[in-house]
Coordinates of C-alpha atoms in Angstrom, one line a residue:
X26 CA 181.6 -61.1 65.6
X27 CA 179.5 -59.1 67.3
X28 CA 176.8 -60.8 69.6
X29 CA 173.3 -59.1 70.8
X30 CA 172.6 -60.5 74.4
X31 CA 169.2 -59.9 76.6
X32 CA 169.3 -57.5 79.1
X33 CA 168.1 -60.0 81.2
X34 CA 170.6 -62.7 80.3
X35 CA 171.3 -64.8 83.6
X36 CA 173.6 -67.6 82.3
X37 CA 176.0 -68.7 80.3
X38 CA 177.2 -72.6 79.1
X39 CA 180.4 -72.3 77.3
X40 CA 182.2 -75.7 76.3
X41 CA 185.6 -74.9 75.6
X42 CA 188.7 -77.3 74.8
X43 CA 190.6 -77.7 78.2
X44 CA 194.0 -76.8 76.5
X45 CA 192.6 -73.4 75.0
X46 CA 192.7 -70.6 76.9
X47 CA 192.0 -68.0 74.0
X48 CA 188.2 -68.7 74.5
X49 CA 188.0 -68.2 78.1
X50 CA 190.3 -65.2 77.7
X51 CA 187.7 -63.7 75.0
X52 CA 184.8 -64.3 77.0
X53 CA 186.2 -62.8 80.4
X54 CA 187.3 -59.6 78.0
X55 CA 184.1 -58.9 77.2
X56 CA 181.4 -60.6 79.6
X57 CA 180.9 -57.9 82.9
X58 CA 179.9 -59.3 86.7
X59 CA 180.4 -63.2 86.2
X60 CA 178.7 -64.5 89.0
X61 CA 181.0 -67.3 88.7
X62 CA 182.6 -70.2 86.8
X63 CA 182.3 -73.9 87.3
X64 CA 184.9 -76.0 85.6
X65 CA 184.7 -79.2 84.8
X66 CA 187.6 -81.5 84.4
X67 CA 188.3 -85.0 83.1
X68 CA 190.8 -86.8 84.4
X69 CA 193.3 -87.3 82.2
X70 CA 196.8 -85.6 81.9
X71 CA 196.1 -82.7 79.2
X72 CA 192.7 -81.9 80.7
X73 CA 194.3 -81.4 84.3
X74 CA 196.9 -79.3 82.8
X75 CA 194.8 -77.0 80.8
X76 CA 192.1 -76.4 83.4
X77 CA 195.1 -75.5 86.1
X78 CA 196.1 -72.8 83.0
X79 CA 192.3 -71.6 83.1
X80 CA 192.3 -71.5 87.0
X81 CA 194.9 -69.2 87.0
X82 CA 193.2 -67.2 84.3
X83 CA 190.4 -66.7 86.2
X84 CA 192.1 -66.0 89.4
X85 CA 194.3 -63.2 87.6
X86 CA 190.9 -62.0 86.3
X87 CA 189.3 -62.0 89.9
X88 CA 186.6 -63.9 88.6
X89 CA 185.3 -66.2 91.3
X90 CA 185.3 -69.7 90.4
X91 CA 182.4 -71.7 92.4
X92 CA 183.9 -75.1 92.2
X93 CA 184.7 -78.0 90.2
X94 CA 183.9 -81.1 88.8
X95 CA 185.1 -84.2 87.6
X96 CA 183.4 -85.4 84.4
X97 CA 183.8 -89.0 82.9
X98 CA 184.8 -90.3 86.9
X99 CA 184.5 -93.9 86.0
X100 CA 181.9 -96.4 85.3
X101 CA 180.9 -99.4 86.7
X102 CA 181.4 -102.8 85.0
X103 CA 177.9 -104.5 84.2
X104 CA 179.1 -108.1 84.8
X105 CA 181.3 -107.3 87.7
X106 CA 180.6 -104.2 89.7
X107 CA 183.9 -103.4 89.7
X108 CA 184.4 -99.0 89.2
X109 CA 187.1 -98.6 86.3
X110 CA 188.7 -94.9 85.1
X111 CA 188.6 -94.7 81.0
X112 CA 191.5 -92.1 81.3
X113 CA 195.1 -92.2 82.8
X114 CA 194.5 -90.5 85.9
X115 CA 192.0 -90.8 88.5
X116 CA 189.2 -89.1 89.5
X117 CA 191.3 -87.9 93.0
X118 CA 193.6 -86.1 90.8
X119 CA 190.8 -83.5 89.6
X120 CA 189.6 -83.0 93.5
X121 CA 193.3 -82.5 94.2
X122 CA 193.4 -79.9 91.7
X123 CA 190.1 -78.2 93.1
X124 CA 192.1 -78.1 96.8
X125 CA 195.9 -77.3 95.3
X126 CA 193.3 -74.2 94.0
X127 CA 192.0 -73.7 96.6
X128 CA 188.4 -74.4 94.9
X129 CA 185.4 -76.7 96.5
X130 CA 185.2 -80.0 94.4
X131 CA 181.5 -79.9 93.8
X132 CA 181.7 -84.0 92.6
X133 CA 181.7 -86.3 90.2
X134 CA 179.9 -87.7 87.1
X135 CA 180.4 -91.0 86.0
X136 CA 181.2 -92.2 82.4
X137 CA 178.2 -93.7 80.3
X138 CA 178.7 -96.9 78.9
X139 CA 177.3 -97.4 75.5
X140 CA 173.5 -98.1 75.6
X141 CA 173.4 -95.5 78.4
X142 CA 175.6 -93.1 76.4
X143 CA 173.4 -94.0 73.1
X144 CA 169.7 -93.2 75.5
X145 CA 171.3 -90.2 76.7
X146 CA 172.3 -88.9 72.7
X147 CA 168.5 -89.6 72.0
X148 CA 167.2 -87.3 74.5
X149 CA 169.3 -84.7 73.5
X150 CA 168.1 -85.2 69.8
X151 CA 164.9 -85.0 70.5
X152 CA 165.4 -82.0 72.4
X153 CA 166.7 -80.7 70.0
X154 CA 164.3 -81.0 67.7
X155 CA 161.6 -79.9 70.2
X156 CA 163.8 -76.6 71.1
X157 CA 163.8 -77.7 74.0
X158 CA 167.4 -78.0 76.3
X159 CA 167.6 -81.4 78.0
X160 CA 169.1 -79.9 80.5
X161 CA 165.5 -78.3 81.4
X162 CA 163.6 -81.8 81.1
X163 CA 162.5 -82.7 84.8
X164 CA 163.1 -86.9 83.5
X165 CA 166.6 -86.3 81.5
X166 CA 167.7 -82.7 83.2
X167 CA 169.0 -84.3 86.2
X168 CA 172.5 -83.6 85.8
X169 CA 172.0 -80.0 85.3
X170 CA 169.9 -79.9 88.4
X171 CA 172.6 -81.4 90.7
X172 CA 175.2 -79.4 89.3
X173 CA 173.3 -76.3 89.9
X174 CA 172.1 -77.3 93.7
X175 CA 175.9 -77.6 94.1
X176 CA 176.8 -74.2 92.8
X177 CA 173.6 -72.2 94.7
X178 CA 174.9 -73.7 98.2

């Protein structure tokens, strides 16, 4: 399909599987002067693998990649403190990745727990239904506003 973008089109959020490259391949065919990706990565043994797959994409591609990120890092327990990894590798691995690339590991974000996760769904909704991108609310954006102070260093 074909797709109409602005002239003035600045950015671009793609989500893509971590073990697909035909997306990423697509998009660097037929998007011109990419500024740069950021990758994130969770860490867990198929994500690792298919971002390393995507980092080498983009390196045969010269397209510059300005760092990554480790998504879903951990939470902390409620009742003990205690930081715990949901997946079967830890969050090192992913900044281990970023240096075995050669790429800055811009940080972490940490895994929501339930009534977090369940807050968080409800100010997307309602941004949604606003049309209005929580990652552009100054309360709920704040994410999106690290991430981006990271990338514009």
């Amino acid at each position: 399909t074909s797709i109409a973008w602005d002239d003035d089109l600045q950015w671009v959020v793609v989500d893509t599987p971590p073990t697909s490259g035909d997306e990423v391949q697509s998009l660097l065919q037929h998007l011109q002067n990419i500024y740069g990706a950021v990758i994130i990565c969770q860490p867990n043994d198929l994500s690792i693998l298919g971002i390393a797959k995507t980092l080498n994409m983009l390196r045969e591609t010269e397209t510059p990649i300005a760092g990554i990120v480790a998504n879903m890092a951990g939470y902390k327990c409620p009742h003990c403190g205690q930081i715990s990894n949901p997946f079967d590798r830890p969050t090192e691995d992913v900044r281990v990745l970023a240096k075995d690339f050669g790429v800055r590991f811009l940080g972490s974000v940490p895994f929501a727990l339930p009534d977090e996760r369940k807050q968080a769904l409800q100010g997307i909704l309602d941004g949604i239904l606003k049309h209005k991108p929580i990652t552009l609310d100054k309360e709920k954006g704040g994410v999106t506003r690290w991430l981006l102070e990271k990338v514009l260093r």
